CSV table of C-alpha atoms and ligand atoms in Angstrom, one decimal:
chain,number,residue,atom,x,y,z
X,1,MET,CA,29.0,5.6,17.1
X,2,LEU,CA,26.2,3.2,17.7
X,3,ARG,CA,27.1,-0.4,17.6
X,4,GLU,CA,24.4,-2.9,16.7
X,5,HIS,CA,24.8,-6.6,16.7
X,6,VAL,CA,21.4,-8.0,16.4
X,7,ALA,CA,21.2,-11.7,16.9
X,8,ASP,CA,18.7,-13.6,14.8
X,9,LYS,CA,15.4,-13.8,16.4
X,10,GLN,CA,13.8,-17.1,16.7
X,11,SER,CA,11.4,-18.2,14.1
X,12,ARG,CA,8.2,-16.5,13.4
X,13,ALA,CA,8.4,-18.7,10.4
X,14,ASN,CA,7.8,-22.2,11.3
X,15,PRO,CA,7.7,-23.9,8.0
X,16,CYS,CA,6.0,-27.4,7.3
X,17,TRP,CA,3.5,-30.3,4.8
X,18,ARG,CA,1.6,-33.4,3.7
X,19,GLN,CA,2.7,-36.3,1.6
X,20,VAL,CA,2.2,-35.2,-2.0
X,21,GLY,CA,4.3,-35.5,-5.1
X,22,VAL,CA,3.2,-33.0,-7.8
X,23,ALA,CA,3.3,-33.8,-11.4
X,24,LEU,CA,3.0,-30.8,-13.8
X,25,VAL,CA,2.3,-31.6,-17.4
X,26,ALA,CA,2.1,-28.9,-20.0
X,27,GLY,CA,0.8,-26.3,-17.6
X,28,ALA,CA,-1.8,-28.6,-16.0
X,29,CYS,CA,-1.2,-29.5,-12.4
X,30,VAL,CA,-1.9,-33.0,-11.2
X,31,LEU,CA,-1.5,-33.9,-7.5
X,32,VAL,CA,0.0,-37.4,-7.0
X,33,THR,CA,-0.3,-38.7,-3.5
X,34,GLY,CA,2.7,-40.3,-1.8
X,35,GLY,CA,5.1,-40.4,-4.8
X,36,ARG,CA,8.9,-40.3,-4.3
X,37,GLY,CA,8.9,-37.8,-7.2
X,38,THR,CA,11.0,-39.8,-9.7
X,39,PRO,CA,11.9,-37.5,-12.5
X,40,MET,CA,10.8,-38.6,-16.0
X,41,MET,CA,13.3,-37.9,-18.7
X,42,ASP,CA,12.0,-36.8,-22.0
X,43,ALA,CA,14.7,-37.2,-24.7
X,44,ALA,CA,12.5,-35.3,-27.2
X,45,ALA,CA,12.4,-32.1,-25.2
X,46,ALA,CA,14.6,-29.6,-27.1
X,47,PRO,CA,17.1,-27.6,-25.1
X,48,THR,CA,16.4,-23.9,-25.3
X,49,ASP,CA,18.9,-21.2,-25.5
X,50,VAL,CA,19.0,-17.4,-25.2
X,51,ALA,CA,18.5,-16.8,-29.0
X,52,ASP,CA,15.7,-19.3,-29.4
X,53,PRO,CA,13.8,-19.9,-26.1
X,54,ASN,CA,10.8,-22.1,-26.0
X,55,TYR,CA,7.6,-20.1,-25.7
X,56,ASP,CA,5.4,-22.9,-26.9
X,57,GLU,CA,3.3,-24.4,-24.0
X,58,ALA,CA,2.8,-27.5,-26.1
X,59,ALA,CA,6.5,-28.1,-26.2
X,60,VAL,CA,6.9,-28.1,-22.4
X,61,ARG,CA,8.1,-31.5,-21.4
X,62,ALA,CA,6.3,-33.7,-18.9
X,63,PHE,CA,8.0,-33.9,-15.5
X,64,THR,CA,7.5,-34.8,-11.9
X,65,LEU,CA,8.6,-32.5,-9.1
X,66,PRO,CA,10.6,-33.7,-6.1
X,67,ASN,CA,8.5,-34.1,-3.0
X,68,ILE,CA,9.4,-31.1,-0.9
X,69,LEU,CA,7.8,-32.7,2.2
X,70,GLU,CA,10.6,-35.3,2.3
X,71,GLY,CA,13.3,-35.4,4.9
X,72,PRO,CA,16.8,-37.0,4.4
X,73,ASP,CA,15.3,-40.5,5.0
X,74,GLY,CA,12.7,-40.1,2.2
X,75,VAL,CA,9.9,-39.8,4.8
X,76,ALA,CA,7.4,-37.0,4.0
X,77,ALA,CA,6.5,-34.7,6.9
X,78,LYS,CA,2.9,-35.0,7.9
X,79,SER,CA,2.9,-32.3,10.5
X,80,ALA,CA,4.2,-28.8,11.0
X,81,THR,CA,6.5,-30.1,13.7
X,82,ALA,CA,8.0,-32.8,11.4
X,83,TRP,CA,8.5,-30.2,8.7
X,84,GLU,CA,10.3,-27.9,11.0
X,85,GLN,CA,12.4,-30.5,12.7
X,86,THR,CA,13.4,-32.6,9.7
X,87,SER,CA,12.1,-31.8,6.3
X,88,ARG,CA,12.5,-28.1,6.2
X,89,PRO,CA,16.2,-28.2,7.4
X,90,TYR,CA,16.9,-30.9,4.9
X,91,GLN,CA,15.3,-29.1,1.9
X,92,PHE,CA,16.9,-25.9,3.0
X,93,ARG,CA,20.3,-27.7,2.9
X,94,GLN,CA,19.5,-29.0,-0.5
X,95,LEU,CA,18.9,-25.5,-1.8
X,96,GLN,CA,22.3,-24.5,-0.4
X,97,ARG,CA,24.0,-27.5,-1.9
X,98,PHE,CA,22.5,-27.3,-5.4
X,99,VAL,CA,21.5,-23.7,-6.1
X,100,TYR,CA,22.5,-20.8,-3.8
X,101,GLY,CA,25.5,-22.0,-1.8
X,102,GLN,CA,26.1,-22.0,1.9
X,103,VAL,CA,24.3,-19.4,4.0
X,104,LEU,CA,26.6,-16.6,5.1
X,105,PRO,CA,27.1,-15.8,8.8
X,106,PRO,CA,25.8,-12.6,10.4
X,107,VAL,CA,28.3,-9.9,11.4
X,108,PRO,CA,28.1,-6.9,13.7
X,109,VAL,CA,26.5,-3.9,11.9
X,110,THR,CA,27.8,-0.5,12.8
X,111,VAL,CA,26.5,2.9,11.9
X,112,VAL,CA,29.3,5.0,10.3
X,113,GLY,CA,29.1,8.5,11.7
X,114,GLU,CA,25.5,9.6,12.3
X,115,VAL,CA,22.2,8.7,10.8
X,116,GLU,CA,21.1,11.7,8.7
X,117,ARG,CA,17.5,12.7,9.3
X,118,ALA,CA,15.6,15.1,7.1
X,119,GLU,CA,12.0,16.2,6.8
X,120,VAL,CA,11.0,16.3,3.1
X,121,ILE,CA,7.9,16.8,1.0
X,122,LEU,CA,7.5,14.3,-1.8
X,123,SER,CA,5.4,14.8,-4.8
X,124,GLY,CA,2.5,12.3,-5.1
X,125,PRO,CA,0.4,10.4,-4.9
X,126,GLY,CA,-1.1,11.8,-8.0
X,127,ASP,CA,-1.2,15.6,-7.8
X,128,ALA,CA,-0.9,15.6,-4.0
X,129,THR,CA,2.2,15.8,-1.9
X,130,THR,CA,3.3,13.6,1.0
X,131,ALA,CA,5.2,14.7,4.1
X,132,ALA,CA,8.0,12.3,4.9
X,133,VAL,CA,11.0,11.7,7.2
X,134,ARG,CA,14.1,10.6,5.2
X,135,LEU,CA,16.8,8.6,7.0
X,136,GLN,CA,20.1,7.9,5.4
X,137,THR,CA,23.0,6.0,6.9
X,138,ARG,CA,26.2,4.2,6.0
X,139,LEU,CA,26.5,0.8,7.6
X,140,ARG,CA,29.8,-1.0,8.2
X,141,LEU,CA,29.3,-4.7,7.9
X,142,GLY,CA,31.6,-6.6,10.3
X,143,ASP,CA,34.7,-5.9,12.4
X,144,ARG,CA,37.4,-6.8,9.9
X,145,LYS,CA,39.6,-4.2,8.2
X,146,ASP,CA,38.2,-5.2,4.9
X,147,ALA,CA,34.6,-5.0,6.1
X,148,ALA,CA,32.1,-3.7,3.5
X,149,GLU,CA,29.9,-0.7,3.8
X,150,THR,CA,26.4,0.0,2.4
X,151,ALA,CA,24.3,3.1,2.2
X,152,VAL,CA,20.7,2.7,3.3
X,153,LEU,CA,17.8,5.0,2.4
X,154,CYS,CA,14.6,4.9,4.4
X,155,TYR,CA,11.4,7.0,4.2
X,156,LEU,CA,8.8,7.1,6.9
X,157,PRO,CA,5.4,8.8,7.0
X,158,ALA,CA,6.0,12.1,8.7
X,159,GLU,CA,3.1,11.9,11.1
X,160,ALA,CA,4.0,8.4,12.3
X,161,ALA,CA,7.6,9.5,12.7
X,162,ALA,CA,6.6,12.6,14.7
X,163,ALA,CA,4.3,10.4,17.0
X,164,GLN,CA,7.2,8.0,17.4
X,165,ALA,CA,5.0,5.3,16.1
X,166,SER,CA,6.5,2.2,14.4
X,167,VAL,CA,5.4,1.4,10.9
X,168,PRO,CA,5.6,-1.6,8.6
X,169,ILE,CA,8.4,-1.4,6.1
X,170,PHE,CA,8.9,-2.6,2.6
X,171,LEU,CA,12.6,-3.3,2.1
X,172,LYS,CA,14.0,-3.7,-1.4
X,173,LEU,CA,17.4,-3.9,-2.9
X,174,ASN,CA,17.9,-1.8,-6.0
X,175,PHE,CA,19.8,-2.1,-9.3
X,176,ALA,CA,21.4,1.3,-9.8
X,177,GLY,CA,21.9,3.0,-6.4
X,178,ASN,CA,19.5,4.7,-4.0
X,179,GLN,CA,19.6,7.9,-6.0
X,180,ALA,CA,18.0,6.1,-8.9
X,181,GLU,CA,15.0,5.1,-6.8
X,182,THR,CA,13.7,8.6,-6.3
X,183,THR,CA,13.9,12.1,-7.7
X,184,ASP,CA,14.6,13.4,-4.2
X,185,GLU,CA,17.8,15.4,-4.7
X,186,GLY,CA,18.9,14.9,-1.2
X,187,VAL,CA,19.5,11.2,-1.7
X,188,TRP,CA,23.2,10.3,-1.6
X,189,MET,CA,24.7,9.2,-4.9
X,190,THR,CA,26.3,5.8,-4.8
X,191,THR,CA,30.0,5.6,-5.5
X,192,SER,CA,30.0,1.8,-5.9
X,193,TRP,CA,30.8,-0.1,-9.2
X,194,MET,CA,27.8,-0.2,-11.5
X,195,ARG,CA,27.1,-2.1,-14.8
X,196,ASP,CA,27.0,0.1,-17.9
X,197,ARG,CA,23.6,1.5,-18.3
X,198,LYS,CA,22.0,5.0,-18.9
X,199,GLY,CA,23.7,7.6,-16.8
X,200,VAL,CA,26.7,5.4,-15.8
X,201,VAL,CA,30.1,6.5,-16.9
X,202,ALA,CA,33.2,4.3,-16.4
X,203,HIS,CA,31.1,2.1,-14.1
X,204,ARG,CA,30.1,5.0,-11.8
X,205,ALA,CA,26.7,6.5,-11.5
X,206,THR,CA,26.3,10.1,-12.5
X,207,GLU,CA,23.5,12.6,-11.7
X,208,ALA,CA,21.8,11.4,-14.9
X,209,THR,CA,20.8,8.2,-13.0
X,210,ARG,CA,18.7,10.2,-10.4
X,211,GLY,CA,15.2,9.0,-10.3
X,212,LEU,CA,15.6,6.6,-13.2
X,213,ASN,CA,14.0,3.7,-11.4
X,214,ALA,CA,11.6,5.7,-9.3
X,215,ARG,CA,8.6,3.9,-11.0
X,216,ARG,CA,9.8,0.8,-9.1
X,217,PHE,CA,9.7,2.5,-5.7
X,218,PRO,CA,6.5,4.4,-5.2
X,219,VAL,CA,7.4,6.1,-1.9
X,220,ALA,CA,4.7,8.7,-1.7
X,221,GLU,CA,2.0,6.2,-2.5
X,222,MET,CA,3.1,3.6,0.0
X,223,LEU,CA,3.8,6.2,2.7
X,224,SER,CA,0.3,7.6,2.2
X,225,ARG,CA,-0.9,4.1,3.0
X,226,GLY,CA,1.1,4.1,6.2
X,227,TYR,CA,4.1,2.1,5.2
X,228,GLY,CA,7.8,3.0,5.3
X,229,MET,CA,10.1,2.3,2.4
X,230,ALA,CA,13.7,1.3,2.6
X,231,THR,CA,16.3,0.4,0.0
X,232,ALA,CA,20.0,-0.3,-0.5
X,233,TYR,CA,22.1,-0.9,-3.7
X,234,CYS,CA,22.8,-4.6,-4.4
X,235,GLY,CA,26.3,-3.7,-5.8
X,236,ASP,CA,27.4,-2.7,-2.3
X,237,PHE,CA,27.3,-6.4,-1.5
X,238,PHE,CA,28.4,-8.0,-4.8
X,239,PRO,CA,29.2,-6.0,-7.9
X,240,ASP,CA,27.0,-7.6,-10.5
X,241,HIS,CA,29.5,-9.1,-12.9
X,242,ALA,CA,31.3,-12.4,-13.3
X,243,ASP,CA,34.5,-11.1,-11.8
X,244,GLY,CA,32.8,-9.3,-8.9
X,245,ARG,CA,33.7,-11.8,-6.2
X,246,PRO,CA,37.0,-10.1,-5.0
X,247,ASP,CA,35.2,-6.8,-4.5
X,248,SER,CA,32.1,-8.4,-2.9
X,249,VAL,CA,31.5,-8.9,0.8
X,250,LEU,CA,32.5,-12.6,0.5
X,251,PRO,CA,36.3,-12.2,1.2
X,252,SER,CA,35.4,-10.2,4.3
X,253,LEU,CA,33.3,-13.1,5.5
X,254,GLY,CA,36.2,-15.5,5.0
X,255,ARG,CA,35.1,-16.9,1.7
X,256,PRO,CA,37.6,-17.4,-1.2
X,257,ALA,CA,38.0,-14.4,-3.5
X,258,GLU,CA,38.9,-16.3,-6.6
X,259,GLY,CA,40.3,-19.6,-7.9
X,260,GLU,CA,38.6,-23.0,-8.0
X,261,LEU,CA,35.5,-22.6,-5.8
X,262,PRO,CA,33.8,-25.4,-3.8
X,263,PRO,CA,30.6,-26.6,-5.5
X,264,ASP,CA,28.4,-25.1,-2.8
X,265,GLU,CA,30.3,-21.8,-2.6
X,266,PRO,CA,27.8,-18.9,-2.3
X,267,GLY,CA,27.6,-16.3,-5.1
X,268,ALA,CA,26.0,-13.0,-5.7
X,269,ILE,CA,22.4,-14.0,-4.8
X,270,ALA,CA,23.6,-15.3,-1.4
X,271,ALA,CA,25.6,-12.1,-0.8
X,272,TRP,CA,22.7,-9.9,-1.8
X,273,ALA,CA,20.4,-11.9,0.5
X,274,TRP,CA,22.9,-11.6,3.3
X,275,GLY,CA,23.0,-7.8,2.7
X,276,LEU,CA,19.2,-7.6,3.1
X,277,SER,CA,19.5,-9.3,6.5
X,278,ARG,CA,22.2,-6.8,7.6
X,279,VAL,CA,20.0,-3.9,6.6
X,280,LEU,CA,17.2,-5.5,8.6
X,281,ASP,CA,19.6,-5.7,11.6
X,282,TRP,CA,19.8,-1.9,11.4
X,283,LEU,CA,16.1,-1.3,10.7
X,284,ASN,CA,15.3,-3.4,13.8
X,285,THR,CA,17.3,-1.0,16.0
X,286,ARG,CA,15.1,1.9,14.9
X,287,PRO,CA,12.0,2.8,17.0
X,288,GLU,CA,10.2,4.0,13.8
X,289,VAL,CA,10.3,0.4,12.4
X,290,ASP,CA,7.7,-2.3,13.3
X,291,GLU,CA,10.2,-5.2,13.5
X,292,ASP,CA,7.3,-7.7,13.2
X,293,ALA,CA,6.4,-6.2,9.8
X,294,VAL,CA,9.4,-5.8,7.6
X,295,ILE,CA,8.5,-7.1,4.2
X,296,VAL,CA,11.3,-8.0,1.7
X,297,VAL,CA,10.5,-7.2,-1.9
X,298,GLY,CA,12.6,-7.8,-5.0
X,299,HIS,CA,12.3,-7.6,-8.7
X,300,SER,CA,13.8,-10.0,-11.2
X,301,ARG,CA,17.4,-11.1,-10.1
X,302,LEU,CA,16.6,-9.2,-6.9
X,303,GLY,CA,13.3,-11.1,-6.7
X,304,LYS,CA,15.3,-14.3,-6.7
X,305,THR,CA,17.3,-12.7,-3.9
X,306,ALA,CA,14.2,-11.7,-1.9
X,307,LEU,CA,13.0,-15.3,-1.9
X,308,TRP,CA,16.4,-16.6,-0.8
X,309,ALA,CA,16.6,-13.8,1.9
X,310,GLY,CA,13.2,-14.9,3.2
X,311,ALA,CA,14.3,-18.5,3.2
X,312,CYS,CA,17.5,-17.7,5.2
X,313,ASP,CA,16.0,-15.1,7.6
X,314,PRO,CA,12.8,-15.8,9.4
X,315,ARG,CA,12.7,-12.2,10.6
X,316,PHE,CA,11.2,-11.1,7.3
X,317,ALA,CA,7.5,-11.1,8.0
X,318,MET,CA,6.5,-11.5,4.4
X,319,VAL,CA,8.2,-12.0,1.0
X,320,VAL,CA,7.4,-10.5,-2.3
X,321,SER,CA,8.9,-12.0,-5.5
X,322,ASN,CA,8.3,-9.9,-8.6
X,323,GLU,CA,9.0,-11.5,-11.9
X,324,SER,CA,11.9,-13.5,-10.3
X,325,GLY,CA,11.8,-16.1,-13.1
X,326,CYS,CA,14.5,-18.8,-13.6
X,327,GLY,CA,16.4,-19.4,-10.3
X,328,GLY,CA,13.6,-17.5,-8.6
X,329,ALA,CA,10.0,-18.6,-8.4
X,330,ALA,CA,9.8,-20.3,-11.9
X,331,LEU,CA,10.1,-24.1,-12.0
X,332,SER,CA,13.4,-25.1,-13.6
X,333,ARG,CA,12.0,-28.4,-14.9
X,334,ARG,CA,9.7,-26.4,-17.3
X,335,ASN,CA,11.6,-25.7,-20.5
X,336,TYR,CA,10.0,-22.4,-21.1
X,337,GLY,CA,11.8,-19.1,-21.3
X,338,GLU,CA,15.1,-18.9,-19.5
X,339,THR,CA,16.8,-22.1,-18.5
X,340,VAL,CA,19.4,-23.3,-16.0
X,341,GLY,CA,21.9,-23.6,-18.9
X,342,VAL,CA,21.3,-20.0,-20.1
X,343,ILE,CA,21.3,-18.4,-16.8
X,344,THR,CA,24.4,-20.1,-15.4
X,345,ALA,CA,26.3,-19.3,-18.6
X,346,ARG,CA,25.3,-15.6,-18.7
X,347,PHE,CA,25.5,-15.0,-14.9
X,348,PRO,CA,27.9,-17.6,-13.6
X,349,HIS,CA,28.4,-15.6,-10.4
X,350,TRP,CA,24.8,-15.6,-9.2
X,351,PHE,CA,24.5,-19.2,-8.0
X,352,CYS,CA,26.8,-21.8,-6.5
X,353,PRO,CA,29.0,-23.6,-9.0
X,354,ARG,CA,27.1,-26.9,-8.7
X,355,PHE,CA,23.9,-25.4,-10.2
X,356,ARG,CA,25.7,-25.0,-13.5
X,357,GLU,CA,26.1,-28.8,-13.6
X,358,TYR,CA,22.4,-29.1,-14.2
X,359,ALA,CA,22.4,-27.1,-17.4
X,360,GLY,CA,20.2,-29.3,-19.7
X,361,ARG,CA,19.8,-31.8,-16.8
X,362,GLU,CA,17.1,-29.9,-14.9
X,363,LEU,CA,15.0,-33.1,-14.5
X,364,GLU,CA,17.8,-34.5,-12.3
X,365,LEU,CA,17.9,-31.6,-9.9
X,366,PRO,CA,17.1,-32.9,-6.4
X,367,VAL,CA,15.2,-29.7,-5.8
X,368,ASP,CA,13.1,-27.4,-7.9
X,369,GLN,CA,12.1,-23.8,-7.3
X,370,HIS,CA,8.9,-24.8,-5.5
X,371,THR,CA,11.3,-25.8,-2.7
X,372,LEU,CA,12.5,-22.2,-2.5
X,373,VAL,CA,9.0,-20.9,-2.6
X,374,ALA,CA,8.0,-23.2,0.2
X,375,MET,CA,10.7,-21.8,2.5
X,376,THR,CA,8.6,-18.7,3.1
X,377,ALA,CA,5.9,-20.9,4.8
X,378,PRO,CA,3.9,-20.3,6.9
X,379,ARG,CA,4.5,-16.6,6.4
X,380,PRO,CA,2.7,-14.8,3.6
X,381,LEU,CA,4.3,-14.9,0.1
X,382,TYR,CA,3.4,-12.8,-2.9
X,383,VAL,CA,4.5,-14.0,-6.4
X,384,ALA,CA,3.9,-11.5,-9.1
X,385,SER,CA,4.4,-12.0,-12.9
X,386,ALA,CA,3.9,-10.0,-16.1
X,387,GLU,CA,2.1,-11.3,-19.1
X,388,GLY,CA,4.7,-10.0,-21.5
X,389,ASP,CA,7.6,-11.3,-19.4
X,390,ARG,CA,7.7,-14.7,-21.1
X,391,TRP,CA,11.4,-15.0,-20.4
X,392,ALA,CA,10.5,-15.3,-16.6
X,393,ASP,CA,7.8,-18.0,-17.4
X,394,PRO,CA,4.8,-16.5,-15.6
X,395,ARG,CA,3.0,-19.9,-15.6
X,396,GLY,CA,6.1,-21.6,-14.2
X,397,GLU,CA,6.0,-19.1,-11.4
X,398,PHE,CA,2.3,-19.8,-10.7
X,399,LEU,CA,2.8,-23.6,-10.8
X,400,SER,CA,5.6,-23.3,-8.4
X,401,ALA,CA,3.4,-21.4,-6.0
X,402,VAL,CA,0.7,-24.1,-6.4
X,403,ALA,CA,3.2,-26.9,-5.8
X,404,ALA,CA,4.5,-25.2,-2.6
X,405,GLY,CA,1.0,-25.1,-1.1
X,406,PRO,CA,1.1,-28.3,0.9
X,407,VAL,CA,3.6,-26.7,3.4
X,408,TRP,CA,1.1,-24.0,4.3
X,409,ARG,CA,-1.5,-26.7,4.6
X,410,LEU,CA,0.6,-28.4,7.3
X,411,TYR,CA,-0.1,-25.2,9.3
X,412,GLY,CA,-3.8,-25.3,8.6
X,413,ARG,CA,-3.3,-22.4,6.2
X,414,VAL,CA,-4.4,-22.1,2.6
X,415,GLY,CA,-1.7,-21.1,0.2
X,416,LEU,CA,-2.9,-20.2,-3.3
X,417,GLY,CA,-6.1,-22.2,-2.8
X,418,THR,CA,-6.6,-22.6,-6.6
X,419,ARG,CA,-4.9,-24.3,-9.5
X,420,ALA,CA,-6.6,-22.2,-12.1
X,421,TYR,CA,-4.4,-19.7,-13.7
X,422,PRO,CA,-6.0,-16.3,-13.1
X,423,GLU,CA,-6.9,-13.8,-15.7
X,424,VAL,CA,-4.6,-10.8,-16.2
X,425,GLY,CA,-4.7,-8.2,-13.4
X,426,ARG,CA,-6.6,-10.4,-10.8
X,427,SER,CA,-4.9,-11.2,-7.6
X,428,VAL,CA,-5.7,-14.7,-6.2
X,429,GLY,CA,-4.8,-16.7,-3.2
X,430,GLU,CA,-4.6,-16.5,0.6
X,431,TYR,CA,-1.2,-17.0,2.3
X,432,VAL,CA,0.3,-17.3,-1.1
X,433,ARG,CA,-0.9,-14.8,-3.6
X,434,TYR,CA,-0.3,-14.4,-7.3
X,435,HIS,CA,-1.1,-12.0,-10.1
X,436,VAL,CA,-0.1,-11.6,-13.6
X,437,ARG,CA,0.0,-8.0,-14.7
X,438,ALA,CA,-0.4,-6.8,-18.3
X,439,GLY,CA,2.8,-5.6,-19.8
X,440,ARG,CA,6.5,-6.2,-19.7
X,441,HIS,CA,9.2,-7.1,-17.3
X,442,ASP,CA,9.2,-4.4,-14.6
X,443,LEU,CA,7.9,-3.5,-11.2
X,444,LEU,CA,5.2,-0.9,-11.4
X,445,LEU,CA,3.0,1.2,-9.2
X,446,GLU,CA,0.0,-1.0,-10.0
X,447,ASP,CA,1.8,-4.0,-8.5
X,448,TRP,CA,2.3,-2.5,-5.0
X,449,PRO,CA,-1.3,-2.2,-3.8
X,450,HIS,CA,-1.6,-6.0,-4.1
X,451,PHE,CA,1.4,-6.4,-1.8
X,452,ALA,CA,0.0,-3.9,0.7
X,453,ASP,CA,-3.4,-5.5,0.6
X,454,MET,CA,-1.9,-8.9,1.4
X,455,ALA,CA,0.3,-7.5,4.2
X,456,GLU,CA,-2.8,-6.0,5.8
X,457,ASP,CA,-4.9,-9.2,5.4
X,458,MET,CA,-2.3,-11.7,6.4
X,459,LEU,CA,-0.1,-9.8,8.9
X,460,GLY,CA,-3.2,-8.2,10.4
X,461,LEU,CA,-1.7,-4.7,9.9
X,462,THR,CA,-3.7,-1.6,10.1
X,463,PRO,CA,-1.3,1.0,9.0
X,464,GLU,CA,-2.4,4.6,9.6
X,465,PRO,CA,-2.8,6.3,6.2
X,466,ALA,CA,-1.0,9.6,6.1
X,467,ARG,CA,-3.1,12.7,5.8
H,1,GTR,C1,17.9,-11.2,-17.1
H,1,GTR,C2,18.0,-12.6,-16.6
H,1,GTR,C3,16.8,-12.8,-15.7
H,1,GTR,C4,16.5,-11.7,-14.7
H,1,GTR,C5,16.8,-10.3,-15.4
H,1,GTR,C6,16.9,-9.2,-14.4
H,1,GTR,O1,18.9,-10.9,-18.0
H,1,GTR,O2,18.0,-13.5,-17.6
H,1,GTR,O3,17.0,-14.0,-15.0
H,1,GTR,O4,17.2,-11.9,-13.6
H,1,GTR,O5,17.9,-10.3,-16.1
H,1,GTR,O6,17.4,-9.3,-13.3
H,1,GTR,O7,16.5,-8.1,-14.8
């Protein structure tokens, strides 16, 4: 039995900014120097709901974003040091208070039994095949009797594994169990609770789920570029339904299982983000893993989670948010697509209870999602959208990335470096990158090369392509 308690490493992320308020009007972005960022109410803005969302850019109300550079005394950071010492901790606390709930503490992570290691041949890329090493393990999360467990699946390029070389890793939570991420029949089937979906019977995954989401996890293609790929099921940390709390990791961390919850009580997104950090604890014990190059990736609700995980844990070297939408990268003040009212009514368990109070009152929120986006700074951040995913508000995701830029600037780094919305399929930016893909809400093979390109450019990686 290997016992691993990995203490948080000190910041590679040293977030920071300059004094700017950002006003965003109907998709145009105007920089306003030195403003306190007073919200402007617009009584005429119609509330949107799930049946009738606003998809009309002309009907997006005018608003002013809170100045993310500000600390508790209202003074805006003018240096990376001031950002790190005062404004970043304050803004991070605000995100905990108003959106995601308190950050959960680390626990000792223990391998249950042995790590299973297998040499496998994967089909792809294209007509080719790729030799891989597959690791699978169960991790026990904490010391308590009620400690949760999760199953982790990790693929490594075979040659690198044989040479005992460490490789950069993309780590991503999944929606339907590790077996749904690949057609590899050796992957363990999850036994955890699952939402009803294709191949799920009585809330348990069946063989019919194998490979169902493989399009979102292009193992052969990324291994052939020299990356490892790791994943775990989000439901191991919080079953994704409104009554999932008693069966989540939260009680084992001393949080209330039910009843009246404090306004800043963490929910599913906080639990999922915590889970990503525990998987990282284990990855960092493996010689095959380059611990300076673990990149957290997430799609949709798990894209929201990837952003929060990166905010909470500076060990993630880079963050990728794919179509994370409302409560993720998209600005809440923009009444376009999903709104705070809709998301907190449909998914009350995702956020802290206080977020719900801002349904229809988004203009009064002391933070907006650019605050979350800025938490990745000065590390590289990729924000990806899809043109047909209007529910997630692609433009709102882009504008949020624009508005977070001043923090990277405090470090002398260029974030997006543009305020012009790019044409479909084109990746723009430097330390913050963005593309809007053609098509619908999904994470597809064509998105991944953009992420890998950024990792190579901005983390200075030179992964050895597999032969
Ligand atoms: C939707 C939700 C989005 C997004 C998506 C997903 O129903 O409204 O915020 O999270 O689910 O996770 O697929």
